C-alpha positions as semicolon CSV with decimal commas, in nm:
position;residue;x (nm);y (nm);z (nm)
1;E;7,766;-3,706;-5,995
2;I;7,808;-3,413;-5,733
3;P;7,503;-3,179;-5,678
4;E;7,553;-2,815;-5,693
5;T;7,602;-2,782;-5,308
6;G;7,951;-2,970;-5,371
7;R;7,898;-3,287;-5,167
8;P;7,799;-3,588;-5,302
9;F;7,464;-3,795;-5,257
10;P;7,485;-4,080;-5,010
11;P;7,451;-4,409;-5,186
12;S;7,130;-4,586;-5,155
13;G;7,250;-4,845;-4,892
14;W;7,327;-4,605;-4,600
15;S;6,980;-4,581;-4,501
16;T;6,916;-4,832;-4,270
17;H;6,630;-4,716;-4,021
18;P;6,268;-4,818;-4,115
19;V;6,041;-4,527;-4,222
20;L;5,789;-4,460;-3,925
21;T;5,482;-4,237;-3,915
22;L;5,475;-3,916;-3,738
23;E;5,297;-4,034;-3,438
24;E;5,573;-4,339;-3,396
25;A;5,863;-4,128;-3,424
26;Y;5,693;-3,880;-3,145
27;R;5,664;-4,152;-2,905
28;V;6,017;-4,289;-3,015
29;A;6,184;-3,960;-2,971
30;V;5,983;-3,909;-2,594
31;R;6,069;-4,251;-2,491
32;D;6,439;-4,199;-2,599
33;S;6,467;-3,859;-2,440
34;H;6,338;-4,012;-2,082
35;I;6,092;-3,709;-2,082
36;P;5,728;-3,867;-1,914
37;P;5,448;-3,793;-2,147
38;P;5,241;-3,488;-2,060
39;P;5,027;-3,556;-1,784
40;F;4,704;-3,443;-1,922
41;P;4,480;-3,766;-1,797
42;P;4,566;-3,672;-1,452
43;R;4,526;-3,305;-1,476
44;R;4,209;-3,382;-1,669
45;A;4,084;-3,573;-1,373
46;V;4,139;-3,308;-1,124
47;L;4,014;-3,008;-1,324
48;M;3,693;-3,225;-1,368
49;E;3,685;-3,299;-0,990
50;Q;3,736;-2,909;-0,954
51;L;3,428;-2,851;-1,194
52;T;3,233;-3,085;-1,026
53;A;3,281;-2,905;-0,675
54;I;3,213;-2,561;-0,814
55;Q;2,887;-2,674;-0,963
56;E;2,796;-2,840;-0,647
57;Q;2,888;-2,526;-0,450
58;V;2,682;-2,286;-0,704
59;R;2,378;-2,538;-0,671
60;R;2,403;-2,532;-0,280
61;L;2,448;-2,134;-0,310
62;E;2,139;-2,119;-0,555
63;K;1,911;-2,341;-0,301
64;N;2,014;-2,147;0,018
65;C;1,931;-1,826;-0,160
66;T;1,596;-1,956;-0,263
67;D;1,547;-2,078;0,070
68;V;1,637;-1,729;0,251
69;E;1,425;-1,588;-0,014
70;Q;1,127;-1,774;0,074
71;E;1,187;-1,735;0,457
72;V;1,200;-1,361;0,399
73;C;0,900;-1,359;0,181
74;S;0,724;-1,523;0,466
75;I;0,824;-1,269;0,724
76;V;0,707;-0,998;0,511
77;E;0,370;-1,132;0,440
78;G;0,311;-1,193;0,824
79;A;0,452;-0,836;0,907
80;L;0,216;-0,690;0,614
81;R;-0,094;-0,926;0,775
82;S;-0,017;-0,777;1,127
83;L;0,015;-0,409;0,983
84;M;-0,322;-0,461;0,774
85;T;-0,494;-0,609;1,107
86;E;-0,380;-0,350;1,331
87;G;-0,437;-0,038;1,055
88;E;-0,798;-0,184;1,011
89;R;-0,843;-0,174;1,417
90;R;-0,711;0,154;1,452
91;V;-0,949;0,256;1,145
92;D;-1,239;0,095;1,314
93;F;-1,185;0,288;1,644
94;L;-1,154;0,605;1,444
95;L;-1,490;0,536;1,299
96;G;-1,629;0,488;1,609
97;D;-1,504;0,783;1,740
98;Q;-1,663;0,979;1,430
99;L;-1,986;0,839;1,476
100;E;-2,003;0,937;1,821
101;I;-1,878;1,291;1,731
102;Q;-2,149;1,298;1,476
103;R;-2,437;1,176;1,714
104;Q;-2,350;1,438;1,932
105;L;-2,347;1,697;1,707
106;E;-2,679;1,596;1,572
107;E;-2,825;1,625;1,940
108;I;-2,692;1,954;2,017
109;E;-2,856;2,045;1,654
110;H;-3,194;1,902;1,798
111;I;-3,147;2,069;2,136
112;E;-3,094;2,399;1,942
113;I;-3,413;2,326;1,707
114;A;-3,622;2,235;2,012
115;F;-3,481;2,565;2,206
116;D;-3,578;2,792;1,903
117;V;-3,946;2,627;1,880
118;V;-4,026;2,658;2,259
119;T;-3,878;3,021;2,302
120;A;-4,050;3,098;1,974
121;D;-4,401;3,015;2,083
122;S;-4,358;3,100;2,472
123;S;-4,274;3,387;2,682
124;P;-3,968;3,360;2,913
125;E;-4,167;3,299;3,224
126;E;-4,343;3,024;3,032
127;Y;-4,006;2,878;2,899
128;L;-3,862;2,888;3,229
129;E;-4,154;2,728;3,398
130;S;-4,171;2,441;3,103
131;W;-3,790;2,402;3,178
132;L;-3,837;2,331;3,546
133;S;-4,106;2,118;3,499
134;Q;-3,893;1,848;3,306
């Protein structure tokens, strides 16, 4: 019989090769073409080494950032303590000045009151005499 294509079917004895699985056929084709298999395992190892190196760099960088942050915080805390101490010292100094000024104002007020009392109760001659006797 001749099919519609015009060519006769090959006799059943012509097929002499064994039936291969797709995987076996691929390996045979690669072997026969002298093309080496893809270098995935070595490339994978290189990529894994690079990934490990990057992860280690990230870990070291994060640790360095943490260490620097702690050091900066320590320096800032020390500076703030010094600032607070110096600020308190200056406030104490100003409070001392304030107390001295208040004392002097009260002293002037007492002198004025005493002067008013003395001048109200005595004549100018008596006042001058009492002032010179002190």
